Amino acid sequence: IAHYHFCKHDRQPGESVMTYVAALCRLTEHCEYGNILDDMLRDWLVCGITNDRTQRRLFAEGANMDFQKAFDTAVSMETAAKNAEELKSEGQPAVSPLHVLQSEGWASQYGGMHVPHTCWFKQEVCHSCKKKGHTQRMCQAEKWKKPFKSQMPAKSAYHMDDFEKEEDGGHTNKTEDHEHMALLRASQPKEKPYLCTPQVEGIDLTMETDTGASVSVVGKTYKRLGRPKLKATKTVLRTYTGEPKVLGEAQVGGELSRTSRYGTTLYCFGDGPSLLGRNWLNKIFWKEIKHVTTALTKSSEIAGQFPTVFQEGMGTLRGIKAKIYVDSQVPSKFFKARVVPFLKKEVQSELERLQEEGIISPVQFSDWVAPIVPVRKPNEEIRRWGDYKLTVNQAARLPRNGMFAVLSRSKTFTKLDLPQAYTQIELDKESRKFVTVNTKGLFQYNRLPYGVASAPAIFQCVMDSLLQGIPKVVVHLDGILITGDSEEEHAKNLQEVLKRLASAGLRLKREKCKSGVSSVVYLGHKTNATGLHPIPEKVRAIVEAPNPKNVSKLKSFLGMLHYYAKFMPNLSTVMAPLCQLLAKNTKWKRGRDQQQIYEESKRLLVHYDPEK
């Protein structure tokens, strides 16, 4: 029946395009067109166009024209025609045929955006006069009891203003609240929705963030929440196409993070997406959270000045080649290839890539040969390096003390990432023989490979020298952190860093860089304007760590704990009884005292203040 009414609807004489489209949208509410809704609205809009010029323009667009484009074209041409007619007839008495149109405005029974004969409140009983056929809000008898107010102007369904919550002036009655769900969906959406996953009643619930919705609603996922008890509600939800049936409301507890817990009302209706509306967003101060600064724009503009730094492909450091030192008294070592059947295809593919990029070259013979160690990276790619601990490795440590001192009082941050950082430095010819690997033949590295113990120290030394003298810049291997006491200083430092990287021939990976942000994770810490903080995931790993049952497990736990030692005052004093269990010739024994200290150590994490 709904499909029949939609197909039979004709555009009335004198009816504007906007009013005609609003009527079509209203009639599609129960048609269940799904993915073809956009096509149906487009076709019926074109069929309803009576102006020959507009119709020819729409036909000329062809099959690529969607509903939105057809609607915009029809409205703009209609408006242009009216303006031209007004100019043409200016100063002359205008005589137009009189057309009586059925109002597409507010139905008198309810006030909703629909034609009166389709109003579903025709059978409702008014709470005020007890008569059938209208709601209390539109009761004529009720109006005589109140001071006179001007009649509400007619609105058209295409105006988003209709969805603004009527909370500034108050509702016209106390028994029926009208809330608005402003979600609009295209039949072929091109933009992904903004999703979030709050915890509702302890359950992770995926919801679509909708700042146009005055309330939060949940559809079919209501069952996942354990079916919280629903209370009857007089609230009416209004959408672009009508009023979905509200099954009830429930008071629930929600949580978006450990610091934003809230309790509020959740409305439940039959079908449709779950929406995170303004009544929940206001609980987490979303207006302040979504404040946008100009730092990101400035950073993007600066990055655009150095396109070569962000080019695809391998960078090459100019003027410097790495050298690996090996004691001449140490005999050469040769190891056979290892079999890696579970990664055979990946290793072969990586081997071919390294040859194409000139990172390795095949050789016939070498005195120094190490087997390979394939490692799968988080992005599923294979990193392939030699097991040089069997041949040329000597321990090399990188200093990190005091690195975070320069970050104090900083508000804007940029993090840069150098892809395949070590291999952007070429090896001198004498050093290449020491980094030969054995896998389906011998291959010699032409660039500084991963796996060589001295490689981190070599690369760190190069980066320190390259960026020396730039304030508020921290470098640790392939990660560069840039900041400043102001946005201007941050922008100046960023520009200087990119300038030096471009001059040196090094390249960055744009996807891994973050520019002009207010907080950033760097070396296992989160830093922002308020200081340095531990990462929640790593803190959770410490808190949820199982009781160590042997020396090895205890060392692992203490290692995690000491990584954040700066956040825990008097850690060494508190942990002394546990550390005694690591002493040589000490029998493993854990009593009540050790257990208490173990639990206490988990509660020692506090905010790190660099001034203390």
PDB file of C-alpha atoms in Angstrom, residues 278-489:
ATOM      1  CA  ARG A 278      23.761  15.085  23.004  1.00  0.00           C
ATOM      2  CA  ASN A 279      22.337  13.992  26.368  1.00  0.00           C
ATOM      3  CA  TRP A 280      25.330  11.618  26.690  1.00  0.00           C
ATOM      4  CA  LEU A 281      27.853  13.815  24.897  1.00  0.00           C
ATOM      5  CA  ASN A 282      27.184  16.651  27.344  1.00  0.00           C
ATOM      6  CA  LYS A 283      28.206  14.342  30.187  1.00  0.00           C
ATOM      7  CA  ILE A 284      31.739  14.078  28.800  1.00  0.00           C
ATOM      8  CA  PHE A 285      32.195  17.751  27.900  1.00  0.00           C
ATOM      9  CA  TRP A 286      32.379  16.972  24.205  1.00  0.00           C
ATOM     10  CA  LYS A 287      32.427  20.637  23.192  1.00  0.00           C
ATOM     11  CA  GLU A 288      35.748  21.157  24.938  1.00  0.00           C
ATOM     12  CA  ILE A 289      37.174  17.841  23.737  1.00  0.00           C
ATOM     13  CA  LYS A 290      36.436  18.608  20.086  1.00  0.00           C
ATOM     14  CA  HIS A 291      38.066  22.052  20.137  1.00  0.00           C
ATOM     15  CA  VAL A 292      40.286  22.380  17.065  1.00  0.00           C
ATOM     16  CA  THR A 293      43.487  24.427  17.031  1.00  0.00           C
ATOM     17  CA  THR A 294      45.409  25.874  14.112  1.00  0.00           C
ATOM     18  CA  ALA A 295      48.555  23.852  14.874  1.00  0.00           C
ATOM     19  CA  LEU A 296      47.500  20.978  12.609  1.00  0.00           C
ATOM     20  CA  THR A 297      46.889  23.329   9.681  1.00  0.00           C
ATOM     21  CA  LYS A 298      50.250  25.045  10.164  1.00  0.00           C
ATOM     22  CA  SER A 299      52.045  21.700  10.364  1.00  0.00           C
ATOM     23  CA  SER A 300      50.411  20.494   7.148  1.00  0.00           C
ATOM     24  CA  GLU A 301      51.429  23.679   5.349  1.00  0.00           C
ATOM     25  CA  ILE A 302      55.024  23.305   6.526  1.00  0.00           C
ATOM     26  CA  ALA A 303      55.146  19.640   5.482  1.00  0.00           C
ATOM     27  CA  GLY A 304      53.950  20.669   2.026  1.00  0.00           C
ATOM     28  CA  GLN A 305      57.103  22.763   1.604  1.00  0.00           C
ATOM     29  CA  PHE A 306      59.284  19.622   1.657  1.00  0.00           C
ATOM     30  CA  PRO A 307      57.676  17.091  -0.729  1.00  0.00           C
ATOM     31  CA  THR A 308      60.895  15.122  -1.244  1.00  0.00           C
ATOM     32  CA  VAL A 309      60.966  14.139   2.431  1.00  0.00           C
ATOM     33  CA  PHE A 310      57.630  12.319   2.054  1.00  0.00           C
ATOM     34  CA  GLN A 311      58.314  10.652  -1.296  1.00  0.00           C
ATOM     35  CA  GLU A 312      57.855   6.915  -1.646  1.00  0.00           C
ATOM     36  CA  GLY A 313      60.961   4.781  -1.833  1.00  0.00           C
ATOM     37  CA  MET A 314      64.234   4.476   0.016  1.00  0.00           C
ATOM     38  CA  GLY A 315      66.066   7.558   1.253  1.00  0.00           C
ATOM     39  CA  THR A 316      69.870   7.750   1.163  1.00  0.00           C
ATOM     40  CA  LEU A 317      71.938   9.730   3.648  1.00  0.00           C
ATOM     41  CA  ARG A 318      74.288  12.065   1.788  1.00  0.00           C
ATOM     42  CA  GLY A 319      77.968  12.389   2.626  1.00  0.00           C
ATOM     43  CA  ILE A 320      78.179   9.706   5.326  1.00  0.00           C
ATOM     44  CA  LYS A 321      78.686   5.937   5.137  1.00  0.00           C
ATOM     45  CA  ALA A 322      78.530   3.618   8.119  1.00  0.00           C
ATOM     46  CA  LYS A 323      81.568   1.571   9.117  1.00  0.00           C
ATOM     47  CA  ILE A 324      81.524  -1.603  11.208  1.00  0.00           C
ATOM     48  CA  TYR A 325      84.633  -2.231  13.292  1.00  0.00           C
ATOM     49  CA  VAL A 326      85.706  -5.838  13.944  1.00  0.00           C
ATOM     50  CA  ASP A 327      88.774  -6.872  15.941  1.00  0.00           C
ATOM     51  CA  SER A 328      91.383  -8.140  13.484  1.00  0.00           C
ATOM     52  CA  GLN A 329      92.381 -10.859  15.963  1.00  0.00           C
ATOM     53  CA  VAL A 330      88.880 -12.406  15.837  1.00  0.00           C
ATOM     54  CA  PRO A 331      88.645 -15.287  13.337  1.00  0.00           C
ATOM     55  CA  SER A 332      85.970 -15.135  10.644  1.00  0.00           C
ATOM     56  CA  LYS A 333      82.796 -17.196  11.114  1.00  0.00           C
ATOM     57  CA  PHE A 334      80.619 -19.000   8.576  1.00  0.00           C
ATOM     58  CA  PHE A 335      77.128 -20.391   9.380  1.00  0.00           C
ATOM     59  CA  LYS A 336      74.850 -22.362   7.112  1.00  0.00           C
ATOM     60  CA  ALA A 337      71.365 -21.212   6.139  1.00  0.00           C
ATOM     61  CA  ARG A 338      68.402 -21.918   8.411  1.00  0.00           C
ATOM     62  CA  VAL A 339      65.225 -23.561   7.117  1.00  0.00           C
ATOM     63  CA  VAL A 340      62.084 -21.410   7.593  1.00  0.00           C
ATOM     64  CA  PRO A 341      59.267 -23.353   5.856  1.00  0.00           C
ATOM     65  CA  PHE A 342      56.448 -21.477   7.658  1.00  0.00           C
ATOM     66  CA  LEU A 343      57.619 -18.143   6.175  1.00  0.00           C
ATOM     67  CA  LYS A 344      59.115 -19.387   2.926  1.00  0.00           C
ATOM     68  CA  LYS A 345      57.000 -17.255   0.562  1.00  0.00           C
ATOM     69  CA  GLU A 346      57.251 -14.127   2.704  1.00  0.00           C
ATOM     70  CA  VAL A 347      61.036 -14.448   3.029  1.00  0.00           C
ATOM     71  CA  GLN A 348      61.433 -14.930  -0.728  1.00  0.00           C
ATOM     72  CA  SER A 349      59.253 -11.889  -1.438  1.00  0.00           C
ATOM     73  CA  GLU A 350      61.253  -9.758   1.008  1.00  0.00           C
ATOM     74  CA  LEU A 351      64.511 -10.999  -0.519  1.00  0.00           C
ATOM     75  CA  GLU A 352      63.374  -9.866  -3.969  1.00  0.00           C
ATOM     76  CA  ARG A 353      62.315  -6.453  -2.630  1.00  0.00           C
ATOM     77  CA  LEU A 354      65.685  -5.884  -0.961  1.00  0.00           C
ATOM     78  CA  GLN A 355      67.497  -6.695  -4.211  1.00  0.00           C
ATOM     79  CA  GLU A 356      65.266  -4.380  -6.260  1.00  0.00           C
ATOM     80  CA  GLU A 357      65.915  -1.481  -3.880  1.00  0.00           C
ATOM     81  CA  GLY A 358      69.662  -2.118  -3.850  1.00  0.00           C
ATOM     82  CA  ILE A 359      69.799  -2.911  -0.146  1.00  0.00           C
ATOM     83  CA  ILE A 360      71.460  -6.303  -0.753  1.00  0.00           C
ATOM     84  CA  SER A 361      73.477  -7.846  -3.566  1.00  0.00           C
ATOM     85  CA  PRO A 362      74.303 -11.511  -4.286  1.00  0.00           C
ATOM     86  CA  VAL A 363      77.946 -12.546  -3.796  1.00  0.00           C
ATOM     87  CA  GLN A 364      79.858 -15.723  -4.606  1.00  0.00           C
ATOM     88  CA  PHE A 365      81.974 -15.987  -1.469  1.00  0.00           C
ATOM     89  CA  SER A 366      82.449 -14.427   1.968  1.00  0.00           C
ATOM     90  CA  ASP A 367      84.438 -15.307   5.096  1.00  0.00           C
ATOM     91  CA  TRP A 368      81.815 -13.784   7.383  1.00  0.00           C
ATOM     92  CA  VAL A 369      78.369 -15.366   6.957  1.00  0.00           C
ATOM     93  CA  ALA A 370      75.395 -15.316   9.350  1.00  0.00           C
ATOM     94  CA  PRO A 371      72.004 -17.057   9.086  1.00  0.00           C
ATOM     95  CA  ILE A 372      68.836 -14.964   8.743  1.00  0.00           C
ATOM     96  CA  VAL A 373      66.222 -14.233  11.432  1.00  0.00           C
ATOM     97  CA  PRO A 374      62.833 -13.416   9.837  1.00  0.00           C
ATOM     98  CA  VAL A 375      60.564 -11.384  12.129  1.00  0.00           C
ATOM     99  CA  ARG A 376      56.914 -10.614  11.419  1.00  0.00           C
ATOM    100  CA  LYS A 377      56.074  -6.955  12.058  1.00  0.00           C
ATOM    101  CA  PRO A 378      52.710  -5.726  13.470  1.00  0.00           C
ATOM    102  CA  ASN A 379      51.542  -4.832   9.928  1.00  0.00           C
ATOM    103  CA  GLU A 380      52.130  -8.479   8.851  1.00  0.00           C
ATOM    104  CA  GLU A 381      55.210  -7.558   6.790  1.00  0.00           C
ATOM    105  CA  ILE A 382      58.451  -9.498   7.206  1.00  0.00           C
ATOM    106  CA  ARG A 383      61.561  -7.829   8.540  1.00  0.00           C
ATOM    107  CA  ARG A 384      64.603  -9.831   7.588  1.00  0.00           C
ATOM    108  CA  TRP A 385      67.965  -9.462   9.249  1.00  0.00           C
ATOM    109  CA  GLY A 386      71.016 -11.569   9.958  1.00  0.00           C
ATOM    110  CA  ASP A 387      71.695 -13.291  13.250  1.00  0.00           C
ATOM    111  CA  TYR A 388      74.859 -11.280  13.782  1.00  0.00           C
ATOM    112  CA  LYS A 389      75.183 -12.227  17.440  1.00  0.00           C
ATOM    113  CA  LEU A 390      76.947 -15.310  16.071  1.00  0.00           C
ATOM    114  CA  THR A 391      79.485 -13.264  14.123  1.00  0.00           C
ATOM    115  CA  VAL A 392      80.265  -9.554  14.590  1.00  0.00           C
ATOM    116  CA  ASN A 393      78.022  -8.296  17.390  1.00  0.00           C
ATOM    117  CA  GLN A 394      79.285  -6.446  20.398  1.00  0.00           C
ATOM    118  CA  ALA A 395      76.941  -4.878  22.945  1.00  0.00           C
ATOM    119  CA  ALA A 396      76.031  -1.225  22.427  1.00  0.00           C
ATOM    120  CA  ARG A 397      73.658   0.747  24.658  1.00  0.00           C
ATOM    121  CA  LEU A 398      71.742   3.929  23.912  1.00  0.00           C
ATOM    122  CA  PRO A 399      71.391   6.617  26.588  1.00  0.00           C
ATOM    123  CA  ARG A 400      67.824   7.772  27.318  1.00  0.00           C
ATOM    124  CA  ASN A 401      68.290   9.646  30.601  1.00  0.00           C
ATOM    125  CA  GLY A 402      66.997  13.205  30.478  1.00  0.00           C
ATOM    126  CA  MET A 403      65.357  12.851  27.055  1.00  0.00           C
ATOM    127  CA  PHE A 404      61.958  13.949  28.347  1.00  0.00           C
ATOM    128  CA  ALA A 405      63.273  17.009  30.188  1.00  0.00           C
ATOM    129  CA  VAL A 406      62.942  19.180  27.054  1.00  0.00           C
ATOM    130  CA  LEU A 407      59.225  18.340  26.774  1.00  0.00           C
ATOM    131  CA  SER A 408      58.131  20.229  29.898  1.00  0.00           C
ATOM    132  CA  ARG A 409      55.627  23.067  29.365  1.00  0.00           C
ATOM    133  CA  SER A 410      55.055  21.993  25.760  1.00  0.00           C
ATOM    134  CA  LYS A 411      51.534  22.109  24.317  1.00  0.00           C
ATOM    135  CA  THR A 412      51.886  21.130  20.653  1.00  0.00           C
ATOM    136  CA  PHE A 413      53.676  18.030  19.392  1.00  0.00           C
ATOM    137  CA  THR A 414      54.733  16.470  16.103  1.00  0.00           C
ATOM    138  CA  LYS A 415      56.074  12.926  15.802  1.00  0.00           C
ATOM    139  CA  LEU A 416      58.020  11.906  12.695  1.00  0.00           C
ATOM    140  CA  ASP A 417      58.920   8.362  11.651  1.00  0.00           C
ATOM    141  CA  LEU A 418      61.741   7.252   9.348  1.00  0.00           C
ATOM    142  CA  PRO A 419      60.815   4.015   7.531  1.00  0.00           C
ATOM    143  CA  GLN A 420      63.531   1.340   7.378  1.00  0.00           C
ATOM    144  CA  ALA A 421      65.665   3.870   9.183  1.00  0.00           C
ATOM    145  CA  TYR A 422      68.996   2.018   9.326  1.00  0.00           C
ATOM    146  CA  THR A 423      68.909   1.077   5.662  1.00  0.00           C
ATOM    147  CA  GLN A 424      68.811   4.758   4.677  1.00  0.00           C
ATOM    148  CA  ILE A 425      72.546   4.780   5.548  1.00  0.00           C
ATOM    149  CA  GLU A 426      74.964   3.147   3.101  1.00  0.00           C
ATOM    150  CA  LEU A 427      77.777   0.881   4.310  1.00  0.00           C
ATOM    151  CA  ASP A 428      81.351   1.443   3.258  1.00  0.00           C
ATOM    152  CA  LYS A 429      82.718  -1.347   1.057  1.00  0.00           C
ATOM    153  CA  GLU A 430      85.056  -2.774   3.696  1.00  0.00           C
ATOM    154  CA  SER A 431      82.168  -3.302   6.138  1.00  0.00           C
ATOM    155  CA  ARG A 432      79.867  -5.106   3.717  1.00  0.00           C
ATOM    156  CA  LYS A 433      81.738  -8.402   4.002  1.00  0.00           C
ATOM    157  CA  PHE A 434      80.872  -8.590   7.711  1.00  0.00           C
ATOM    158  CA  VAL A 435      77.092  -8.537   7.072  1.00  0.00           C
ATOM    159  CA  THR A 436      76.700 -11.331   4.534  1.00  0.00           C
ATOM    160  CA  VAL A 437      73.677 -13.581   5.090  1.00  0.00           C
ATOM    161  CA  ASN A 438      73.065 -17.138   3.960  1.00  0.00           C
ATOM    162  CA  THR A 439      69.636 -17.973   2.506  1.00  0.00           C
ATOM    163  CA  LYS A 440      69.360 -19.690  -0.892  1.00  0.00           C
ATOM    164  CA  GLY A 441      72.759 -18.244  -1.663  1.00  0.00           C
ATOM    165  CA  LEU A 442      74.939 -15.546  -0.150  1.00  0.00           C
ATOM    166  CA  PHE A 443      73.746 -11.942  -0.066  1.00  0.00           C
ATOM    167  CA  GLN A 444      75.750  -8.955   1.085  1.00  0.00           C
ATOM    168  CA  TYR A 445      74.143  -5.863   2.592  1.00  0.00           C
ATOM    169  CA  ASN A 446      74.979  -2.577   0.877  1.00  0.00           C
ATOM    170  CA  ARG A 447      73.272  -0.580   3.610  1.00  0.00           C
ATOM    171  CA  LEU A 448      73.318  -0.677   7.396  1.00  0.00           C
ATOM    172  CA  PRO A 449      71.163  -3.696   8.318  1.00  0.00           C
ATOM    173  CA  TYR A 450      69.028  -4.424  11.341  1.00  0.00           C
ATOM    174  CA  GLY A 451      70.457  -6.975  13.737  1.00  0.00           C
ATOM    175  CA  VAL A 452      73.962  -5.514  13.998  1.00  0.00           C
ATOM    176  CA  ALA A 453      74.509  -4.507  17.627  1.00  0.00           C
ATOM    177  CA  SER A 454      76.341  -1.323  16.698  1.00  0.00           C
ATOM    178  CA  ALA A 455      73.684  -0.247  14.158  1.00  0.00           C
ATOM    179  CA  PRO A 456      71.442   1.579  16.710  1.00  0.00           C
ATOM    180  CA  ALA A 457      74.403   3.516  18.102  1.00  0.00           C
ATOM    181  CA  ILE A 458      75.607   4.401  14.585  1.00  0.00           C
ATOM    182  CA  PHE A 459      72.171   5.608  13.524  1.00  0.00           C
ATOM    183  CA  GLN A 460      71.594   7.502  16.781  1.00  0.00           C
ATOM    184  CA  CYS A 461      74.925   9.288  16.386  1.00  0.00           C
ATOM    185  CA  VAL A 462      74.015  10.317  12.830  1.00  0.00           C
ATOM    186  CA  MET A 463      70.599  11.691  13.873  1.00  0.00           C
ATOM    187  CA  ASP A 464      71.999  13.542  16.897  1.00  0.00           C
ATOM    188  CA  SER A 465      74.596  15.246  14.714  1.00  0.00           C
ATOM    189  CA  LEU A 466      72.074  16.051  11.997  1.00  0.00           C
ATOM    190  CA  LEU A 467      69.526  17.729  14.306  1.00  0.00           C
ATOM    191  CA  GLN A 468      71.952  19.205  16.807  1.00  0.00           C
ATOM    192  CA  GLY A 469      71.117  22.746  17.932  1.00  0.00           C
ATOM    193  CA  ILE A 470      67.363  22.630  17.257  1.00  0.00           C
ATOM    194  CA  PRO A 471      65.545  23.311  20.564  1.00  0.00           C
ATOM    195  CA  LYS A 472      62.671  21.202  21.844  1.00  0.00           C
ATOM    196  CA  VAL A 473      63.542  18.201  19.643  1.00  0.00           C
ATOM    197  CA  VAL A 474      63.957  14.641  20.938  1.00  0.00           C
ATOM    198  CA  VAL A 475      65.448  11.898  18.747  1.00  0.00           C
ATOM    199  CA  HIS A 476      65.520   8.204  19.554  1.00  0.00           C
ATOM    200  CA  LEU A 477      66.523   6.037  16.597  1.00  0.00           C
ATOM    201  CA  ASP A 478      63.813   6.287  13.910  1.00  0.00           C
ATOM    202  CA  GLY A 479      61.428   8.423  15.986  1.00  0.00           C
ATOM    203  CA  ILE A 480      61.685  12.229  16.109  1.00  0.00           C
ATOM    204  CA  LEU A 481      59.548  14.242  18.543  1.00  0.00           C
ATOM    205  CA  ILE A 482      59.231  17.981  17.920  1.00  0.00           C
ATOM    206  CA  THR A 483      57.545  20.494  20.213  1.00  0.00           C
ATOM    207  CA  GLY A 484      57.748  24.061  21.478  1.00  0.00           C
ATOM    208  CA  ASP A 485      56.537  26.345  24.238  1.00  0.00           C
ATOM    209  CA  SER A 486      54.124  27.901  21.724  1.00  0.00           C
ATOM    210  CA  GLU A 487      52.593  27.011  18.370  1.00  0.00           C
ATOM    211  CA  GLU A 488      54.947  29.473  16.687  1.00  0.00           C
ATOM    212  CA  GLU A 489      58.044  27.868  18.228  1.00  0.00           C
TER     213      GLU A 489
END
